[in-house]
mmCIF file of C-alpha atoms and ligand atoms in Angstrom:
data_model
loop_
_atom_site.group_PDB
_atom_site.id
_atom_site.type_symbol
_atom_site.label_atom_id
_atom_site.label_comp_id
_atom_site.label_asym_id
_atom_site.label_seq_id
_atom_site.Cartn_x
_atom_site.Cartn_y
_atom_site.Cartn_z
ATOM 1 C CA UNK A 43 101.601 64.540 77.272
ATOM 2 C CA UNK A 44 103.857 64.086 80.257
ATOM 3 C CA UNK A 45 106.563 66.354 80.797
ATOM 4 C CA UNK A 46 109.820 66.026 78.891
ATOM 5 C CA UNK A 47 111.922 66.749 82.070
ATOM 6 C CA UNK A 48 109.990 65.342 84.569
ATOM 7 C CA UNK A 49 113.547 64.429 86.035
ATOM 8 C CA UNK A 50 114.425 68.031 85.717
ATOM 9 C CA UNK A 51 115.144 69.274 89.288
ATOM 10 C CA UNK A 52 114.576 72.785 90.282
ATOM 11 C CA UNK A 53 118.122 73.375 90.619
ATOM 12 C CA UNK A 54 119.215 71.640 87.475
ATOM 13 C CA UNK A 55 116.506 73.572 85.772
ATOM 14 C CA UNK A 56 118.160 76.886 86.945
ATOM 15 C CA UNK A 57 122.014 76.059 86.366
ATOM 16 C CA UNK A 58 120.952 74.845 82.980
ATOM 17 C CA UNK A 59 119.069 77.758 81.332
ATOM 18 C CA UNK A 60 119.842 80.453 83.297
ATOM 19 C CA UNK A 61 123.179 80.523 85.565
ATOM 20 C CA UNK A 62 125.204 79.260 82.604
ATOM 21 C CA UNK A 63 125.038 81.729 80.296
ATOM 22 C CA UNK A 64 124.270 84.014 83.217
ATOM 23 C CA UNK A 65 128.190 83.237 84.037
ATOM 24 C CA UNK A 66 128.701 83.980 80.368
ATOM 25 C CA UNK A 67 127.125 87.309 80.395
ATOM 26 C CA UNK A 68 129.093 88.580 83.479
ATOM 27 C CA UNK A 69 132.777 86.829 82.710
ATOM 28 C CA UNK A 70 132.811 88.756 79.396
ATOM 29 C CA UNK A 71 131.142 91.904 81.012
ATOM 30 C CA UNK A 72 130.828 91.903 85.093
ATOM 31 C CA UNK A 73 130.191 95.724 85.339
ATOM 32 C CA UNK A 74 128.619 96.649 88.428
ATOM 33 C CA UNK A 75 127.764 92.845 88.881
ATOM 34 C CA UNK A 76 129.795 91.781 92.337
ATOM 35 C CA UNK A 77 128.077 88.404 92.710
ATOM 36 C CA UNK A 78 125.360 86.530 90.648
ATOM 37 C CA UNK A 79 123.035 83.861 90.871
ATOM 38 C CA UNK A 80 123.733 80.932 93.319
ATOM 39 C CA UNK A 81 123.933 82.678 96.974
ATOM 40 C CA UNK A 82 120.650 84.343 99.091
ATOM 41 C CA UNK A 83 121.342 87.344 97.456
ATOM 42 C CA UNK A 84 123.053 88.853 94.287
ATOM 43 C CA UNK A 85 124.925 91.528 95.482
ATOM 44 C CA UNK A 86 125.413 95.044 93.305
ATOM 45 C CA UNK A 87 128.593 97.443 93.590
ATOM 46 C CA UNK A 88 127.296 100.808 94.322
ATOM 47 C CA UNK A 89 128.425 104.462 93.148
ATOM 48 C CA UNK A 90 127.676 107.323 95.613
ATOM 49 C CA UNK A 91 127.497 109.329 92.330
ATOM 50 C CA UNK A 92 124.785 107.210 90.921
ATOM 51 C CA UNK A 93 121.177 106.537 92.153
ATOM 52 C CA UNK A 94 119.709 102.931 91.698
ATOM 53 C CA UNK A 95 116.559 102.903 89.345
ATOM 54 C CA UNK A 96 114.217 99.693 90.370
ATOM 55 C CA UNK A 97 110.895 98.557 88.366
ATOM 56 C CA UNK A 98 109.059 95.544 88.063
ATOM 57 C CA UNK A 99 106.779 93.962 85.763
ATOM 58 C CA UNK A 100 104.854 90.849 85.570
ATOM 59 C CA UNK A 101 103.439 88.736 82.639
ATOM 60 C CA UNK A 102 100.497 86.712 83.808
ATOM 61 C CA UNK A 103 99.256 83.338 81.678
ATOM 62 C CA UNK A 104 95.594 84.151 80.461
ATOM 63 C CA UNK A 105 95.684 88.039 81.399
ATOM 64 C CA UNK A 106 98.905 89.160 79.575
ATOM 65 C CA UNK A 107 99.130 86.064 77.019
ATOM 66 C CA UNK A 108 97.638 82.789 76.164
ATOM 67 C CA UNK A 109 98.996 79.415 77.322
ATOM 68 C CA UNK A 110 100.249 78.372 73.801
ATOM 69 C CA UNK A 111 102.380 81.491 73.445
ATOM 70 C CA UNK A 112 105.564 81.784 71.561
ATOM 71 C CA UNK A 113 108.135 81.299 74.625
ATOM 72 C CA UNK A 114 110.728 82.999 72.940
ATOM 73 C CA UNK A 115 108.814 85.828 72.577
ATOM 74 C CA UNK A 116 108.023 85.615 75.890
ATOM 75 C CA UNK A 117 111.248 85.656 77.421
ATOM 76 C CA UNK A 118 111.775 88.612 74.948
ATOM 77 C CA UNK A 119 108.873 90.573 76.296
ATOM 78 C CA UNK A 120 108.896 90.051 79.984
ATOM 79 C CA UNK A 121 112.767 91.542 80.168
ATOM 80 C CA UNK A 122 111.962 94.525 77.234
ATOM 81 C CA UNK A 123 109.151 95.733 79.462
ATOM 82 C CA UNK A 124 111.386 96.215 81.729
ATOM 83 C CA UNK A 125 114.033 97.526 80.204
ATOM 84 C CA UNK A 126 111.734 100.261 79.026
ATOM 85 C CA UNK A 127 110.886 101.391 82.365
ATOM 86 C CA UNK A 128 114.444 102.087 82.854
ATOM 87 C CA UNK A 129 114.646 103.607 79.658
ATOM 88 C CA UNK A 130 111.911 106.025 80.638
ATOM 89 C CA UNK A 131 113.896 107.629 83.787
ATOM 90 C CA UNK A 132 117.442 107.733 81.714
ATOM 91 C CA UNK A 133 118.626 104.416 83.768
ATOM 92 C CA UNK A 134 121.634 102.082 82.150
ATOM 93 C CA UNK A 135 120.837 98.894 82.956
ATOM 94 C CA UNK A 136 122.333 97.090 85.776
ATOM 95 C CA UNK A 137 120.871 93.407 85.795
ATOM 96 C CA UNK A 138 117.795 91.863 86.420
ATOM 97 C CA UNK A 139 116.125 89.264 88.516
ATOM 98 C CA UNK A 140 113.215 86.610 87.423
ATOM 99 C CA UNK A 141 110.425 85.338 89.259
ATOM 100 C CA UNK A 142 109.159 82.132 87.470
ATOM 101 C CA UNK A 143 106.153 80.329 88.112
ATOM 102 C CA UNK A 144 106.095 77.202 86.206
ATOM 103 C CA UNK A 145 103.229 74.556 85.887
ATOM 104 C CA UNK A 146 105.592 71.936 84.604
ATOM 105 C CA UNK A 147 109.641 71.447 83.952
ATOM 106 C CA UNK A 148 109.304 71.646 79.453
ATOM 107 C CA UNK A 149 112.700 71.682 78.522
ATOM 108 C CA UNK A 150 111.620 72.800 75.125
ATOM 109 C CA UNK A 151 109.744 75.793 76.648
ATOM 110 C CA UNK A 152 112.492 76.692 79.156
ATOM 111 C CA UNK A 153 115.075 76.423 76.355
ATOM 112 C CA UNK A 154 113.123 78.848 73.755
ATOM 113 C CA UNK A 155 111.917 81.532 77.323
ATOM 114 C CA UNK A 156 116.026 81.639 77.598
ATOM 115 C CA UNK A 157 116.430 81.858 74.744
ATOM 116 C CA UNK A 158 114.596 84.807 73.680
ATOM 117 C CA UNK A 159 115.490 86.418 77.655
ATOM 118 C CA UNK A 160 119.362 85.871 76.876
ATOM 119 C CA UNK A 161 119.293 87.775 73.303
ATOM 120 C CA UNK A 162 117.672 90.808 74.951
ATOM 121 C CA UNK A 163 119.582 90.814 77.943
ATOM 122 C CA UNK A 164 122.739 90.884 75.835
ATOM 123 C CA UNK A 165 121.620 93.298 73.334
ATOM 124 C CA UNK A 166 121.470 95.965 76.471
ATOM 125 C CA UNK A 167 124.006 94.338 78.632
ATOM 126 C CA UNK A 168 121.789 93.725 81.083
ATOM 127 C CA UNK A 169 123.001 89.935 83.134
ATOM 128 C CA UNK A 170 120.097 88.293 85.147
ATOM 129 C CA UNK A 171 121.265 87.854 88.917
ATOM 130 C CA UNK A 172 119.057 85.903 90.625
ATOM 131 C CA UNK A 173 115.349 84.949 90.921
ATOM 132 C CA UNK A 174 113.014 82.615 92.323
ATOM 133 C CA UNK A 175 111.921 79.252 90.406
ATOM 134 C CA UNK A 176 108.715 77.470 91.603
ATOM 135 C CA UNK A 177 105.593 75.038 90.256
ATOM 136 C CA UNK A 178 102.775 77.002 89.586
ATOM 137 C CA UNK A 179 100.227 78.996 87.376
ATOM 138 C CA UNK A 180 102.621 80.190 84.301
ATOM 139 C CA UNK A 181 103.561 83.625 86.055
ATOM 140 C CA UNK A 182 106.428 85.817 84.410
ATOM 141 C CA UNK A 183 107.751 88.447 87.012
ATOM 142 C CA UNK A 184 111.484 90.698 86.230
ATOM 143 C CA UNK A 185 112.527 93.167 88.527
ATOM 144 C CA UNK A 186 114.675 95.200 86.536
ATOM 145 C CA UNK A 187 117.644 97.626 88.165
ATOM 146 C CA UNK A 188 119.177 100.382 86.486
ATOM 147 C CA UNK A 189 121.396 103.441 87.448
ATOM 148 C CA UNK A 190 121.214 106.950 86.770
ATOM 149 C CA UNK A 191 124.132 109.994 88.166
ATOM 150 C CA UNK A 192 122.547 111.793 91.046
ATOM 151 C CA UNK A 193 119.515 114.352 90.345
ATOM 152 C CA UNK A 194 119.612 112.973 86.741
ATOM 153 C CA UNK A 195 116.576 110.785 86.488
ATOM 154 C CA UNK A 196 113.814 111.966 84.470
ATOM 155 C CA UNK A 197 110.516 111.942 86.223
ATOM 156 C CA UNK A 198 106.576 112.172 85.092
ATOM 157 C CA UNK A 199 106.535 115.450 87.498
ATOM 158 C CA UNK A 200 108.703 117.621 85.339
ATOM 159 C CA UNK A 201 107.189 119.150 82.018
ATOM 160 C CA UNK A 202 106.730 122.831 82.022
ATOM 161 C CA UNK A 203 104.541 124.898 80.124
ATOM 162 C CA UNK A 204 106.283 125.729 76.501
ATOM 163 C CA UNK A 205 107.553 122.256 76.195
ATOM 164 C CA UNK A 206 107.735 120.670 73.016
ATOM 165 C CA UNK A 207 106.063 116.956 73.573
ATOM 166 C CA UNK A 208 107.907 114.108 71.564
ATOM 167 C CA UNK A 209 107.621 110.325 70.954
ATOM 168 C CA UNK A 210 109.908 108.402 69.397
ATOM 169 C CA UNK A 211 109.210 105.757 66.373
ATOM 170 C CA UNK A 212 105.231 105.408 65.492
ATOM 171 C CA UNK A 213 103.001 104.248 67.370
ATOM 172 C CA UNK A 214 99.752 102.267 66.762
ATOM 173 C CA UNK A 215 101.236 98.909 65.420
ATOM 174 C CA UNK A 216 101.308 96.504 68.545
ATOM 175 C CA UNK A 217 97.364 97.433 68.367
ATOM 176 C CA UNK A 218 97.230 96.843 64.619
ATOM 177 C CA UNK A 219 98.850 93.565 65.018
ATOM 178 C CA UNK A 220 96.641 92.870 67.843
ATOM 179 C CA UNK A 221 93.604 93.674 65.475
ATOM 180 C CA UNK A 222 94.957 91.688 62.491
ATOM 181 C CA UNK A 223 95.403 88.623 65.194
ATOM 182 C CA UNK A 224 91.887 88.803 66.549
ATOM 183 C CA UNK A 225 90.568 88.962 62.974
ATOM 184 C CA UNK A 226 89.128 91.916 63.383
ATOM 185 C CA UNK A 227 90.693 93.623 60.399
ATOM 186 C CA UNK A 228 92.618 91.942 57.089
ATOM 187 C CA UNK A 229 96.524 92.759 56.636
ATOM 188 C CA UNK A 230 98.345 92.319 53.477
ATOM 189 C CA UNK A 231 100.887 89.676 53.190
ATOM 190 C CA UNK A 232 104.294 90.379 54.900
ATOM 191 C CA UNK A 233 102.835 93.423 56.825
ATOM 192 C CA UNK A 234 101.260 91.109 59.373
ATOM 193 C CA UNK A 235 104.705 89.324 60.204
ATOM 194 C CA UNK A 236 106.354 93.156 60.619
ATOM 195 C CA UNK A 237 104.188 94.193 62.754
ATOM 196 C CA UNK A 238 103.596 91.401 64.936
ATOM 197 C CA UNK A 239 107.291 91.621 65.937
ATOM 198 C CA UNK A 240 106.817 94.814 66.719
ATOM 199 C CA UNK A 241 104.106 93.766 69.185
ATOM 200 C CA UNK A 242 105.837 90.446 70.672
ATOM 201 C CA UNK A 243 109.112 91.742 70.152
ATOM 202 C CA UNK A 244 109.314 95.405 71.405
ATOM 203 C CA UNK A 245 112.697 97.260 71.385
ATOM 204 C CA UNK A 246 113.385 99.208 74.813
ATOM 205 C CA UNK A 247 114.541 102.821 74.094
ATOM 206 C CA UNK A 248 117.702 102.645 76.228
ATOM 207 C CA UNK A 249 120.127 104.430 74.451
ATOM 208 C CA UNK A 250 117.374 107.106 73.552
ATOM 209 C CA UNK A 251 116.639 107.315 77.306
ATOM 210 C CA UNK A 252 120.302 107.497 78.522
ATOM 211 C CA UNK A 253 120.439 110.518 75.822
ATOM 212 C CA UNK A 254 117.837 112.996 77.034
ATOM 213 C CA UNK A 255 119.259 112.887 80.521
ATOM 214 C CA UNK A 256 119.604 116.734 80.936
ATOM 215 C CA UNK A 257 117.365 117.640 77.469
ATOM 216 C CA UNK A 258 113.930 116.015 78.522
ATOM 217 C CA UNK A 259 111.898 117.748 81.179
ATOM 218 C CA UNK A 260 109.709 114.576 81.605
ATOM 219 C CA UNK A 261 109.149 111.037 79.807
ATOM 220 C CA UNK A 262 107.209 107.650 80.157
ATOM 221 C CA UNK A 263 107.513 105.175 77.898
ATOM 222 C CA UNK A 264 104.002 104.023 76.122
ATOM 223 C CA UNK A 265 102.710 100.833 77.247
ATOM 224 C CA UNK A 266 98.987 101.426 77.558
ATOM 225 C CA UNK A 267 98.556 103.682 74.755
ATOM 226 C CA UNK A 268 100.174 107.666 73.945
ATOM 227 C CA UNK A 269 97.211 109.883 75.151
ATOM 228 C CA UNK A 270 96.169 107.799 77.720
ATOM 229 C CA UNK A 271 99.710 107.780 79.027
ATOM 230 C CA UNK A 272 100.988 111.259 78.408
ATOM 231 C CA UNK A 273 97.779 112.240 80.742
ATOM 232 C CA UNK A 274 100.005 110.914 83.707
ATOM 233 C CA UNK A 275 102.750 113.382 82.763
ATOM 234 C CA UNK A 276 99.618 116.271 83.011
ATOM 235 C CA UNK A 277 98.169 114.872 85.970
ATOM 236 C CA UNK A 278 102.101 114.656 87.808
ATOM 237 C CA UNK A 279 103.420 117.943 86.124
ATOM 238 C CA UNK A 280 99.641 120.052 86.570
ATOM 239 C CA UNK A 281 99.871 120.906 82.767
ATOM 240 C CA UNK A 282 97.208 120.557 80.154
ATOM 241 C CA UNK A 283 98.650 119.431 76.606
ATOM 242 C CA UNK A 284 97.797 120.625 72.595
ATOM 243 C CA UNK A 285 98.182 118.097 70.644
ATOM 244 C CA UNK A 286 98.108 117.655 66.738
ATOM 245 C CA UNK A 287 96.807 114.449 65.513
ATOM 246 C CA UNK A 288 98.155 113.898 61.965
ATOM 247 C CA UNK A 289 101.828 114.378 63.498
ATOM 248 C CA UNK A 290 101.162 111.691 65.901
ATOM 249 C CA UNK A 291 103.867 109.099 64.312
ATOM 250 C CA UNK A 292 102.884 105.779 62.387
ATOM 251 C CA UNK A 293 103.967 103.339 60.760
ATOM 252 C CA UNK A 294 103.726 102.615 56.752
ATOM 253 C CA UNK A 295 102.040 99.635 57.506
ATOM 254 C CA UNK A 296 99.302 101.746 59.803
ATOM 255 C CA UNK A 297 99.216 104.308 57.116
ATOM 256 C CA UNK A 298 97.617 101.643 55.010
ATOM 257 C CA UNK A 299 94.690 101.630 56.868
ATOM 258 C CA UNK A 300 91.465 103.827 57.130
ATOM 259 C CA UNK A 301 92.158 107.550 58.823
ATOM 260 C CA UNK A 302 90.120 106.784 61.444
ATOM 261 C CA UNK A 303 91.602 103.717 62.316
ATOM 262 C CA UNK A 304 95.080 105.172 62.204
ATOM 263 C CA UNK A 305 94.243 107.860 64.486
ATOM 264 C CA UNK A 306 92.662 105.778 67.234
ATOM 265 C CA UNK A 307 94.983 102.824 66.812
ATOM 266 C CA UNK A 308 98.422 105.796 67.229
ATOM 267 C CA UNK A 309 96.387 107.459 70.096
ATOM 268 C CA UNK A 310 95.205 104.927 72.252
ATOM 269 C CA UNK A 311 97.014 101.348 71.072
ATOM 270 C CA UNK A 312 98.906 100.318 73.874
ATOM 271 C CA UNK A 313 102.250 97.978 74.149
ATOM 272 C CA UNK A 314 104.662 100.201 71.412
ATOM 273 C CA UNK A 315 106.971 100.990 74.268
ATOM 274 C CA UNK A 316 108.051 103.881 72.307
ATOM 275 C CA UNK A 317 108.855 106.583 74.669
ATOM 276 C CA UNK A 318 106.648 110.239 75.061
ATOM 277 C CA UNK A 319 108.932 113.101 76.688
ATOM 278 C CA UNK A 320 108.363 117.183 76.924
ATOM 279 C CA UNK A 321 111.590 119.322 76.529
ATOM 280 C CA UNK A 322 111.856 123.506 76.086
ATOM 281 C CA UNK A 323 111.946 124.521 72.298
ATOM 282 C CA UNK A 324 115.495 125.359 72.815
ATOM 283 C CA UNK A 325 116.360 121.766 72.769
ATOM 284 C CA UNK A 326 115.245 120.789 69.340
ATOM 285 C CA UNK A 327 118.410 120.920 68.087
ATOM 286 C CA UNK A 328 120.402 118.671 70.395
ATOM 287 C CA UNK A 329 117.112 116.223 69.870
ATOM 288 C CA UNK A 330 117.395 116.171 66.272
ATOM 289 C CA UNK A 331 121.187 115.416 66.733
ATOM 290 C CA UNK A 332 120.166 112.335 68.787
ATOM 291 C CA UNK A 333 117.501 111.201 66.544
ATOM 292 C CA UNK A 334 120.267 111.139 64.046
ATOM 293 C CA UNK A 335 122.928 109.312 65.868
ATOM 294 C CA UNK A 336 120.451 106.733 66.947
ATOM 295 C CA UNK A 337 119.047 106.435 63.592
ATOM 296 C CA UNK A 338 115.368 106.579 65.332
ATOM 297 C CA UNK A 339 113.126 109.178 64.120
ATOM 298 C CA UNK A 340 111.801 111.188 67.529
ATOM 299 C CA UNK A 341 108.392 113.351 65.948
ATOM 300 C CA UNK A 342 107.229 116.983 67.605
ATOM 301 C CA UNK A 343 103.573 115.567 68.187
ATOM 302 C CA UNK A 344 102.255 119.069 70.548
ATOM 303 C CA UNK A 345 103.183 121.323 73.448
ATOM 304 C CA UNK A 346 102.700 121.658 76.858
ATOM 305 C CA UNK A 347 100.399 124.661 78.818
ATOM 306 C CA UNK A 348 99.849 125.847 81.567
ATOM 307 C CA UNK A 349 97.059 124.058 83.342
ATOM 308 C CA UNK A 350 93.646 125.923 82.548
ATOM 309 C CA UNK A 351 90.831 123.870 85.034
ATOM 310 C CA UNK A 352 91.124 121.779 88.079
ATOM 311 C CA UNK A 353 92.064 118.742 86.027
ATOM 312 C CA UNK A 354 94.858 118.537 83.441
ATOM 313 C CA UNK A 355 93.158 118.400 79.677
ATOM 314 C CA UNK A 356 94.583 117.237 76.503
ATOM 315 C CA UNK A 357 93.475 119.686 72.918
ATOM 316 C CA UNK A 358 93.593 117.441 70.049
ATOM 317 C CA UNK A 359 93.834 119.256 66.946
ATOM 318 C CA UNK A 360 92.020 117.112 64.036
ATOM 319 C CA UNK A 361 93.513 117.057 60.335
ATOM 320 C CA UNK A 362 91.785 120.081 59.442
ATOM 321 C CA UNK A 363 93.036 122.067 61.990
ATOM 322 C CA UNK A 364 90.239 122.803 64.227
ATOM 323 C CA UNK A 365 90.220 120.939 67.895
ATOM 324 C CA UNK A 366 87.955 117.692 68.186
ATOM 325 C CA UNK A 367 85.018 117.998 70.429
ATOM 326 C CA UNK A 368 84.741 116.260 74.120
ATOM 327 C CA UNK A 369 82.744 112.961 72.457
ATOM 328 C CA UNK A 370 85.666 112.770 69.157
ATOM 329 C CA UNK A 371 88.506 113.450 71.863
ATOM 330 C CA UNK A 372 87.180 111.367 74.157
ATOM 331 C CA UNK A 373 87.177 108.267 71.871
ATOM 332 C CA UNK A 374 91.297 108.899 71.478
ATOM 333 C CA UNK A 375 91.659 109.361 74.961
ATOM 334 C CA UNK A 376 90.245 105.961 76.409
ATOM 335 C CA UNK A 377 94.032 103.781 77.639
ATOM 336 C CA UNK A 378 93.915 100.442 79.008
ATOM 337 C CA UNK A 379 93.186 99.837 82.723
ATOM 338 C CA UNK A 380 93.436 96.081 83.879
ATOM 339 C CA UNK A 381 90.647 96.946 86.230
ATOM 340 C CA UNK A 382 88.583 99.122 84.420
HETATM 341 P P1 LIG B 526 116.517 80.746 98.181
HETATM 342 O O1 LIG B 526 115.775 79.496 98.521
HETATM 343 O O2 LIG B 526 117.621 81.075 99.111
HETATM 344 O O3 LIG B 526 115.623 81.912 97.880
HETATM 345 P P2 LIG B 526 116.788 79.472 95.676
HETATM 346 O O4 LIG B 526 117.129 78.117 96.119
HETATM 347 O O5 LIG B 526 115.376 79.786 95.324
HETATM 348 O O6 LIG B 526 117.303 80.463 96.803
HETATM 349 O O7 LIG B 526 117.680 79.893 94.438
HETATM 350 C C1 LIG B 526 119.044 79.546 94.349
HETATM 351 C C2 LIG B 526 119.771 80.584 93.535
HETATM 352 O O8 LIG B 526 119.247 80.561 92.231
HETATM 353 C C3 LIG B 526 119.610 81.987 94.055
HETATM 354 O O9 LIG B 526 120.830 82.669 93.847
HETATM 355 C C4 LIG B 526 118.516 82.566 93.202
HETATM 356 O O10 LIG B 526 118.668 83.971 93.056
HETATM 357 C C5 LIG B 526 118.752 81.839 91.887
HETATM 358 N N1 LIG B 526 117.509 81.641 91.102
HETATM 359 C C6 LIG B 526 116.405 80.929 91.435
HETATM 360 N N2 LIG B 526 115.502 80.964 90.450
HETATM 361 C C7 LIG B 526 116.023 81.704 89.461
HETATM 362 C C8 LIG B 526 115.575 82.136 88.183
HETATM 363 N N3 LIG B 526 114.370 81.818 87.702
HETATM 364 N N4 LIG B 526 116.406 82.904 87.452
HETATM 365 C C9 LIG B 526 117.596 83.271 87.931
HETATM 366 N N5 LIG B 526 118.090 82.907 89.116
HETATM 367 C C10 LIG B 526 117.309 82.125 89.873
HETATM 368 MG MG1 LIG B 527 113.516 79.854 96.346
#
């Protein structure tokens, strides 16, 4: 089929689905937004009290999703994995560019991408700035920038021995929907639609992030599964962690399926984007009060120790209360590595 827009010009293609409501975003709401797309550069007002948080992440065609994926989800996804870097370090987001690598003009695909892009970006306030628009392999890249006062980010390097180690919502779905999709399990009617939002449709923990500025010792936020991921916190902090597996938070929907499945889908599933942080025991007040006024449950999975070997080790307690052996723990430790 040829393209619909095969008049569509690069430029026209950018002023129409992204600089408008671009414009939109930063008329109602310029923040610290001093110039937008449509010169070299987009140019950000700076506070010498703040620090500027940067990440990036890319969505590739065939690695990260298939060709015939849901663009609006897309769009979705590619800024919310961003947004939950920033969420992981306490940032408030500042705007955002987008790389785009396109193998054709589709107005219907660019329309649903901004779509989805747009509601996320004004759900966190978050204006896209600038980018780069070229024909290509189907290649999603957002570099994110958020800011955090001085001194107040909250790094992988920080847990100390004592502290409590929390993640927010359940984890395990994206995995389960992931499973369901691949047909390599059978979900009942309606749970398959709920979950695969959860999966294509992640929520970035912002607000929760901005919270624990001052209360969390460390964080991350989970995108290649919790136990695979909370080992970076060990490895940068030179901790080992206890764990208890049946606190390990999940979903009704997960809680439907076999125990087994439950625990290795909440352990090792990756793409939640739920966040995993480590705070002192005197905190669990303030966290409760946050889980509250966020209306987000944040569960008291384990602790933190003091590093006992060479290399930082995770304890996982099993349901009955004794800790797995190496081979059982080392089936709930296994995270996803793009190169592995
Ligand atoms: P240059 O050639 O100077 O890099 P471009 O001609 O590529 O600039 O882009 C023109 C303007 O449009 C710039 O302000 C750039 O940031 C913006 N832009 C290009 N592509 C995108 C995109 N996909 N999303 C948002 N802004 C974009
Ligand atoms: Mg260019």
């Amino acid at each position: 089929m040829q393209s619909q827009t095969s008049s569509l010009g690069e430029f026209d293609l950018i002023q129409r689905f992204f600089k408008t409501q671009s414009e939109l975003m930063l008329v109602s709401n310029p923040g610290s937004v001093k110039l937008g797309i449509g010169d070299d550069c987009a140019l950000l007002k700076t506070d010498p009290a703040e620090e500027i948080a940067i990440t990036s992440d890319m969505l590739v065609c065939g690695r990260h999703f298939f060709p015939d994926a849901n663009p609006e989800w897309l769009g979705w996804k590619a800024l919310a994995v961003n947004l939950s870097d920033l969420a992981a370090m306490g940032a408030r987001p500042l705007g955002f560019t987008l790389a785009l690598a396109l193998p054709e003009a589709n107005s219907a695909w660019l329309e649903a991408f901004s779509k989805g892009l747009f509601t996320i970006a004004n759900q966190f306030a978050c204006p896209l700035i600038g980018g780069d628009t070229t024909a290509g392999p189907l290649n999603i890249c957002i570099t994110a920038f958020g800011s955090i006062p001085k001194d107040e980010a909250i790094r992988r390097t920080g847990a100390l021995a004592g502290d409590d180690i929390w993640v927010s919502g359940a984890v395990g779905d994206a995995r389960l929907a992931l499973a369901a999709l691949r047909h390599e399990l059978e979900l009942k009617n309606g749970d398959l639609e709920i979950i695969e939002a959860r999966m294509h449709q992640p929520t970035p923990r912002v607000h929760l992030g901005i919270a624990l500025r001052g209360i969390a010792n460390s964080a991350l936020d989970i995108s290649d599964g919790l136990l695979g991921d909370l080992r970076h916190i060990l490895k940068q902090s030179g901790k080992d962690a206890e764990i208890f597996l049946d606190r390990i938070p999940k979903s009704t929907t997960l809680r439907k399926q076999s125990q087994t499945i439950q625990n290795q889908y909440a352990a090792t599933g990756g793409d939640d984007y739920e966040l995993c942080f480590t705070a002192a025991s005197s905190s669990r007040d303030a966290i409760t009060k946050i889980s509250e006024d966020l209306n987000l449950p944040l569960t008291q999975i384990g602790s933190i120790k003091s590093m006992q070997s060479s290399a930082p080790e995770i304890h996982i307690v099993g349901n009955d209360g004794k800790e797995l052996d190496t081979q059982e723990a080392g089936l709930l430790l296994k995270s996803f590595d793009h190169f592995a």
